[in-house]
Tab-separated table of C-alpha atoms and ligand atoms in Angstrom:
chain	number	residue	atom	x	y	z
A	279	MET	CA	3.543	94.774	73.860
A	280	PRO	CA	0.870	93.068	71.833
A	281	GLN	CA	-1.945	91.668	73.668
A	282	THR	CA	-2.760	87.925	73.470
A	283	ILE	CA	-5.364	86.934	71.056
A	284	ARG	CA	-8.086	84.809	72.779
A	285	ARG	CA	-11.255	85.721	70.987
A	286	ALA	CA	-12.398	84.914	67.544
A	287	VAL	CA	-15.608	85.628	65.543
A	288	ILE	CA	-16.842	83.576	62.830
A	289	PRO	CA	-19.742	85.303	60.742
A	290	ALA	CA	-22.271	82.577	59.785
A	291	ALA	CA	-25.627	84.570	59.037
A	292	GLY	CA	-25.141	84.844	55.404
A	293	LEU	CA	-27.654	83.234	52.955
A	294	GLY	CA	-24.926	81.241	51.025
A	295	SER	CA	-26.861	82.267	47.798
A	296	ARG	CA	-23.989	81.347	45.450
A	297	LEU	CA	-24.711	77.689	46.645
A	298	LEU	CA	-28.267	77.647	46.008
A	299	PRO	CA	-30.246	75.280	45.957
A	300	LEU	CA	-27.966	73.275	47.968
A	301	THR	CA	-28.237	75.700	50.848
A	302	LYS	CA	-32.075	76.221	50.606
A	303	ALA	CA	-32.354	74.328	54.006
A	304	THR	CA	-28.900	73.488	54.971
A	305	PRO	CA	-26.455	76.368	56.159
A	306	LYS	CA	-23.775	76.513	53.889
A	307	GLU	CA	-21.440	76.196	57.061
A	308	MET	CA	-22.791	72.764	57.386
A	309	LEU	CA	-21.878	71.552	53.950
A	310	PRO	CA	-19.310	68.719	54.197
A	311	VAL	CA	-15.672	68.961	53.196
A	312	GLY	CA	-14.252	65.643	54.053
A	313	ASP	CA	-16.023	64.081	56.935
A	314	ARG	CA	-16.999	67.101	58.745
A	315	PRO	CA	-18.720	70.375	57.911
A	316	VAL	CA	-16.905	73.166	56.689
A	317	ILE	CA	-17.277	75.232	60.090
A	318	GLU	CA	-15.983	72.464	61.997
A	319	HIS	CA	-12.698	73.002	60.233
A	320	THR	CA	-12.677	76.611	61.002
A	321	VAL	CA	-13.719	76.094	64.733
A	322	ARG	CA	-10.777	73.298	65.008
A	323	GLU	CA	-8.316	75.789	63.223
A	324	LEU	CA	-9.043	78.343	65.811
A	325	ILE	CA	-8.723	75.891	68.974
A	326	ALA	CA	-5.599	74.568	67.397
A	327	SER	CA	-4.029	78.335	67.323
A	328	GLY	CA	-4.833	78.822	71.205
A	329	ILE	CA	-8.123	80.604	70.749
A	330	THR	CA	-10.457	80.027	73.833
A	331	ASP	CA	-13.281	82.352	73.132
A	332	ILE	CA	-15.336	81.786	69.767
A	333	THR	CA	-18.584	83.631	68.842
A	334	ILE	CA	-20.494	82.387	65.899
A	335	VAL	CA	-22.820	85.212	64.656
A	336	VAL	CA	-25.723	83.450	63.364
A	337	SER	CA	-29.329	84.128	61.761
A	338	GLY	CA	-32.678	82.156	61.462
A	339	GLY	CA	-32.264	78.843	60.070
A	340	LYS	CA	-28.834	78.263	61.339
A	341	GLY	CA	-29.920	76.104	64.231
A	342	LEU	CA	-28.221	73.090	62.784
A	343	ILE	CA	-25.019	74.619	63.531
A	344	GLN	CA	-25.518	74.805	67.259
A	345	ASP	CA	-26.971	71.297	67.000
A	346	HIS	CA	-23.884	70.063	65.402
A	347	PHE	CA	-21.613	71.277	68.203
A	348	ARG	CA	-23.813	70.830	71.224
A	349	PRO	CA	-22.657	67.719	73.390
A	350	ASN	CA	-24.933	64.654	72.989
A	351	PRO	CA	-24.370	62.391	76.067
A	352	ALA	CA	-27.607	60.341	75.291
A	353	LEU	CA	-26.285	59.570	71.710
A	354	VAL	CA	-22.914	58.832	73.145
A	355	ALA	CA	-24.198	56.394	76.034
A	356	GLN	CA	-26.438	54.663	73.305
A	357	LEU	CA	-23.536	54.203	70.853
A	358	ARG	CA	-21.253	52.807	73.844
A	359	GLU	CA	-24.047	50.361	74.931
A	360	ALA	CA	-24.369	49.002	71.297
A	361	GLY	CA	-20.326	48.646	71.279
A	362	LYS	CA	-19.922	51.227	68.732
A	363	THR	CA	-16.885	52.852	70.391
A	364	GLY	CA	-15.571	54.539	67.420
A	365	TYR	CA	-18.740	56.420	66.740
A	366	ALA	CA	-19.206	57.196	70.271
A	367	ASP	CA	-15.801	58.807	70.423
A	368	ALA	CA	-16.337	60.645	67.323
A	369	VAL	CA	-19.738	62.068	68.591
A	370	GLU	CA	-17.933	62.826	72.097
A	371	GLU	CA	-15.087	64.747	70.541
A	372	VAL	CA	-17.039	67.013	68.508
A	373	GLY	CA	-18.962	68.074	71.489
A	374	GLU	CA	-15.905	68.556	73.457
A	375	LEU	CA	-15.243	71.503	70.787
A	376	SER	CA	-17.928	73.261	72.240
A	377	ARG	CA	-16.189	73.541	75.601
A	378	ALA	CA	-12.759	73.752	74.397
A	379	GLY	CA	-13.520	76.879	72.122
A	380	HIS	CA	-16.237	78.013	74.348
A	381	LEU	CA	-18.659	78.391	71.684
A	382	THR	CA	-21.260	81.099	72.003
A	383	TYR	CA	-23.911	82.024	69.268
A	384	LEU	CA	-25.223	85.695	68.796
A	385	ASP	CA	-27.979	86.700	66.476
A	386	GLN	CA	-26.778	89.298	63.896
A	387	HIS	CA	-28.534	92.392	63.760
A	388	GLY	CA	-28.274	95.904	62.156
A	389	PRO	CA	-27.319	96.854	58.682
A	390	TYR	CA	-26.635	94.431	55.861
A	391	GLY	CA	-22.654	93.990	55.098
A	392	ASN	CA	-20.099	91.939	56.497
A	393	GLY	CA	-18.890	94.356	58.943
A	394	THR	CA	-22.196	94.024	60.932
A	395	PRO	CA	-21.567	90.534	62.360
A	396	VAL	CA	-18.047	91.609	63.403
A	397	LEU	CA	-19.208	94.626	65.389
A	398	ASN	CA	-21.980	92.773	66.887
A	399	ALA	CA	-19.443	90.295	68.430
A	400	ALA	CA	-16.779	92.949	69.188
A	401	ARG	CA	-19.117	94.722	71.219
A	402	ASN	CA	-18.527	92.099	73.874
A	403	PHE	CA	-15.046	91.946	73.642
A	404	GLY	CA	-13.752	95.273	75.266
A	405	ASP	CA	-10.251	96.236	74.111
A	406	GLU	CA	-8.726	93.083	72.686
A	407	PRO	CA	-7.660	92.250	69.239
A	408	ILE	CA	-9.839	89.419	67.633
A	409	LEU	CA	-9.575	86.921	64.855
A	410	VAL	CA	-12.132	86.868	62.293
A	411	LEU	CA	-12.569	83.955	60.002
A	412	TRP	CA	-15.144	83.663	57.195
A	413	PRO	CA	-16.319	79.969	57.440
A	414	ASP	CA	-15.949	79.558	53.526
A	415	ASP	CA	-12.332	78.802	53.548
A	416	VAL	CA	-10.482	75.578	54.428
A	417	PHE	CA	-6.664	75.418	54.869
A	418	VAL	CA	-4.401	72.432	55.063
A	419	ALA	CA	-1.358	73.901	56.633
A	420	GLU	CA	1.404	72.683	58.805
A	421	VAL	CA	0.900	75.746	60.870
A	422	PRO	CA	-2.833	76.578	61.134
A	423	ARG	CA	-3.822	79.833	59.004
A	424	ALA	CA	-5.177	81.316	62.235
A	425	GLN	CA	-1.949	80.969	64.097
A	426	GLN	CA	0.044	82.337	61.021
A	427	LEU	CA	-2.027	85.548	61.401
A	428	VAL	CA	-1.423	85.435	65.126
A	429	ARG	CA	2.205	85.417	64.669
A	430	ALA	CA	2.172	88.198	62.299
A	431	TYR	CA	0.251	90.260	64.894
A	432	GLU	CA	2.458	89.331	67.629
A	433	ALA	CA	5.485	90.637	65.343
A	434	THR	CA	3.718	94.030	64.487
A	435	ASN	CA	1.269	94.728	66.814
A	436	CYS	CA	-1.043	95.991	63.891
A	437	PRO	CA	-4.102	94.672	62.158
A	438	VAL	CA	-3.261	91.779	59.791
A	439	LEU	CA	-5.007	90.370	56.857
A	440	ALA	CA	-4.595	86.754	55.463
A	441	LEU	CA	-3.581	86.762	51.865
A	442	MET	CA	-2.856	84.049	49.329
A	443	PRO	CA	-1.269	84.620	45.826
A	444	MET	CA	-3.748	84.920	43.231
A	445	ASP	CA	-4.231	84.658	39.399
A	446	ARG	CA	-5.281	88.105	38.348
A	447	ALA	CA	-8.105	86.712	36.413
A	448	ASP	CA	-9.687	85.815	39.825
A	449	ALA	CA	-9.235	89.507	40.999
A	450	PRO	CA	-13.133	90.255	40.700
A	451	ARG	CA	-13.792	87.805	43.511
A	452	TYR	CA	-11.775	89.143	46.275
A	453	GLY	CA	-10.412	92.116	47.846
A	454	VAL	CA	-6.965	92.786	46.629
A	455	PRO	CA	-4.438	94.516	48.636
A	456	VAL	CA	-2.246	97.605	47.834
A	457	VAL	CA	1.351	96.604	48.894
A	458	LYS	CA	3.872	99.021	50.126
A	459	GLU	CA	6.502	96.928	51.306
A	460	ASP	CA	7.435	93.303	51.222
A	461	LEU	CA	8.999	92.299	54.226
A	462	ASP	CA	10.417	88.958	55.298
A	463	GLY	CA	8.509	85.656	55.890
A	464	GLY	CA	5.538	86.682	53.480
A	465	LEU	CA	5.047	89.697	55.746
A	466	LEU	CA	3.459	92.723	53.524
A	467	ARG	CA	2.863	96.196	54.626
A	468	ILE	CA	-0.206	97.230	52.925
A	469	THR	CA	-2.048	100.728	52.367
A	470	GLY	CA	-5.573	99.417	51.806
A	471	LEU	CA	-7.776	96.858	49.840
A	472	VAL	CA	-9.453	97.339	46.363
A	473	GLU	CA	-12.546	95.322	46.732
A	474	LYS	CA	-13.267	92.999	43.579
A	475	PRO	CA	-11.261	94.993	41.048
A	476	THR	CA	-11.084	94.119	37.496
A	477	PRO	CA	-8.007	92.040	36.496
A	478	GLU	CA	-6.397	95.123	34.836
A	479	GLU	CA	-7.212	97.333	38.007
A	480	ALA	CA	-5.922	94.915	40.632
A	481	PRO	CA	-3.106	96.671	42.541
A	482	SER	CA	-1.363	93.441	43.527
A	483	ASP	CA	-1.376	89.578	42.739
A	484	TYR	CA	-2.620	88.887	46.488
A	485	ALA	CA	-6.349	88.102	47.298
A	486	ALA	CA	-7.572	88.699	50.861
A	487	ILE	CA	-9.012	85.500	51.928
A	488	GLY	CA	-11.393	85.836	54.840
A	489	GLY	CA	-8.897	86.125	57.849
A	490	TYR	CA	-8.179	88.830	59.744
A	491	VAL	CA	-6.705	90.288	63.002
A	492	ILE	CA	-8.850	93.186	64.016
A	493	THR	CA	-7.852	95.590	66.723
A	494	PRO	CA	-10.035	98.181	68.388
A	495	GLY	CA	-9.094	100.861	66.033
A	496	ILE	CA	-10.829	98.925	63.388
A	497	VAL	CA	-13.802	98.252	65.443
A	498	ASP	CA	-14.392	101.900	66.016
A	499	GLU	CA	-14.117	102.541	62.067
A	500	LEU	CA	-17.059	99.948	62.111
A	501	ARG	CA	-19.029	101.531	64.901
A	502	GLU	CA	-18.713	104.914	63.036
A	503	GLN	CA	-19.795	103.556	59.702
A	504	THR	CA	-22.782	101.732	61.510
A	505	ASN	CA	-23.895	104.874	62.944
A	506	ARG	CA	-23.738	106.810	59.727
A	507	TRP	CA	-25.664	103.946	58.347
A	508	TYR	CA	-28.364	104.635	60.930
A	509	GLU	CA	-28.329	108.408	60.129
A	510	HIS	CA	-28.791	107.956	56.213
A	511	ARG	CA	-29.860	104.192	56.038
A	512	THR	CA	-28.150	103.680	52.791
A	513	GLY	CA	-25.349	101.294	51.550
A	514	GLU	CA	-23.815	98.601	53.788
A	515	VAL	CA	-21.171	97.968	56.467
A	516	TYR	CA	-18.153	96.535	55.276
A	517	LEU	CA	-15.063	95.388	56.913
A	518	THR	CA	-13.006	96.262	53.911
A	519	ASP	CA	-14.328	100.130	54.202
A	520	ALA	CA	-13.332	99.815	57.944
A	521	ILE	CA	-9.767	98.566	57.080
A	522	ASN	CA	-9.354	101.183	54.546
A	523	ALA	CA	-10.379	104.084	56.777
A	524	TYR	CA	-8.089	102.742	59.264
A	525	ALA	CA	-5.284	102.289	56.805
A	526	GLY	CA	-5.575	105.836	55.743
A	527	SER	CA	-3.383	107.032	58.641
A	528	ARG	CA	-2.181	103.853	60.558
A	529	ALA	CA	-0.138	100.660	59.586
A	530	VAL	CA	-1.784	97.568	58.429
A	531	TYR	CA	-0.020	94.315	57.370
A	532	GLY	CA	-0.757	91.309	55.369
A	533	GLN	CA	0.506	87.819	55.790
A	534	VAL	CA	0.839	85.455	52.960
A	535	ILE	CA	-0.349	82.101	54.492
A	536	GLN	CA	1.819	78.930	53.886
A	537	GLY	CA	-0.467	76.066	52.944
A	538	SER	CA	-3.191	74.878	50.675
A	539	TRP	CA	-6.401	76.863	50.440
A	540	TYR	CA	-9.677	75.615	49.452
A	541	ASP	CA	-12.352	78.399	49.104
A	542	THR	CA	-16.029	76.464	49.528
A	543	GLY	CA	-18.190	79.657	48.404
A	544	ASN	CA	-19.097	78.657	44.919
A	545	PRO	CA	-20.212	75.501	43.363
A	546	LEU	CA	-16.954	74.864	41.566
A	547	ALA	CA	-14.485	75.522	44.286
A	548	TYR	CA	-16.806	73.724	46.742
A	549	LEU	CA	-16.501	70.466	44.695
A	550	THR	CA	-12.870	70.783	44.276
A	551	ALA	CA	-12.571	71.341	48.070
A	552	GLN	CA	-14.583	68.087	48.651
A	553	PHE	CA	-12.502	66.095	46.023
A	554	ALA	CA	-9.239	67.507	47.417
A	555	ALA	CA	-10.303	66.391	51.021
A	556	ALA	CA	-11.544	62.977	49.895
A	557	LEU	CA	-8.064	62.458	47.695
A	558	ALA	CA	-6.119	63.347	50.987
A	559	ASP	CA	-8.059	60.704	52.982
A	560	PRO	CA	-6.095	57.510	53.105
A	561	ALA	CA	-9.415	55.694	53.200
A	562	TYR	CA	-10.796	57.001	50.249
A	563	GLY	CA	-7.830	58.426	48.227
A	564	PRO	CA	-6.593	55.624	46.366
A	565	HIS	CA	-9.968	54.318	45.211
A	566	LEU	CA	-10.855	57.832	43.934
A	567	ARG	CA	-7.748	58.393	41.972
A	568	ARG	CA	-8.199	54.888	40.260
A	569	LEU	CA	-11.772	56.168	39.658
A	570	ALA	CA	-10.610	59.442	38.041
A	571	GLN	CA	-8.142	57.797	36.062
A	572	GLY	CA	-10.612	55.496	34.623
A	573	LEU	CA	-13.299	58.300	33.743
A	574	GLY	CA	-13.918	58.608	30.056
A	575	THR	CA	-12.039	55.536	29.012
A	576	GLY	CA	-15.007	53.014	29.349
A	577	ALA	CA	-14.912	52.442	33.188
A	578	PRO	CA	-18.180	52.605	34.821
A	579	GLU	CA	-19.125	56.451	35.495
A	580	PRO	CA	-19.590	57.219	39.071
A	581	VAL	CA	-23.422	57.557	40.347
B	787	G1P	C1	-15.329	88.998	51.267
B	787	G1P	C2	-14.257	90.165	51.360
B	787	G1P	C3	-13.285	90.113	50.361
B	787	G1P	C4	-12.295	88.692	50.520
B	787	G1P	C5	-13.348	87.696	50.391
B	787	G1P	C6	-12.656	86.278	50.672
B	787	G1P	O1	-15.891	88.966	50.137
B	787	G1P	O2	-15.017	91.232	51.245
B	787	G1P	O3	-12.452	91.151	50.526
B	787	G1P	O4	-11.617	88.840	49.287
B	787	G1P	O5	-14.628	87.933	51.415
B	787	G1P	O6	-13.190	85.496	50.582
B	787	G1P	P1	-17.348	88.149	49.684
B	787	G1P	O7	-16.723	86.760	49.332
B	787	G1P	O8	-17.997	88.054	51.127
B	787	G1P	O9	-17.953	89.009	48.702
């Protein structure tokens, strides 16, 4: 019987170098997509998927994340007194996420590489499967991406990776799965991941998009990699390497996610995500559509 997934990790210690100078003082996780920071989309997605314990792994300079989610009763009271009920409710609701997702923060420590924050958090989780979501991806989906991953885990009792169909030209930006078998409902049996291959070398037309169900066996692989790192002090600790080591002898699945996906990890993708979110908002969409139609035809340029 697969265990219930209650815990999730959001690695949020990265520098956001691809978005500099935007991310010089502002954590990339705090950049807005629509009317809220990108990490709030991730936290809401996890809570909507039944996750009750979320660990956000941070580093120096990421205090704004904690400030954003921390309840602020004084501000709420001030807004209510001023009759600004809508704003008061909005601030209160964000603070409430902290309780609903039992948000805790952990300082990242250990070797470079995206496996380190996962191992830092997993140490506190015992023998439970956990969800890992990078906070660079925003999904608009009827069933949240995290829930689609949980369902795939429940069906297989094995580690699962979130996948999206990809244009081969984009392969050098992603981990690309080696697909062994195409099952029903977008579930794929995979035998490993090739990290950032050339378009010619890409083993499939899918990208791993920063959502994973990790089982204790994968955490063991991360631990081994980390121990080796401390022996030799070279290289980095990557989740992909741990998944590949695990998949060498045990089953791993990919789940093709149903929904629209917006990457926010590079400038063009981030602008696209912002634009799409604004277009989807009934308050701004019609105006922006008119504006976009008028561009280049003598209508005033936006400032
Ligand atoms: C990481 C993973 C890669 C995945 C990507 C998705 O790469 O290593 O497999 O496709 O996230 O965003 P990064 O973007 O950190 O270089």
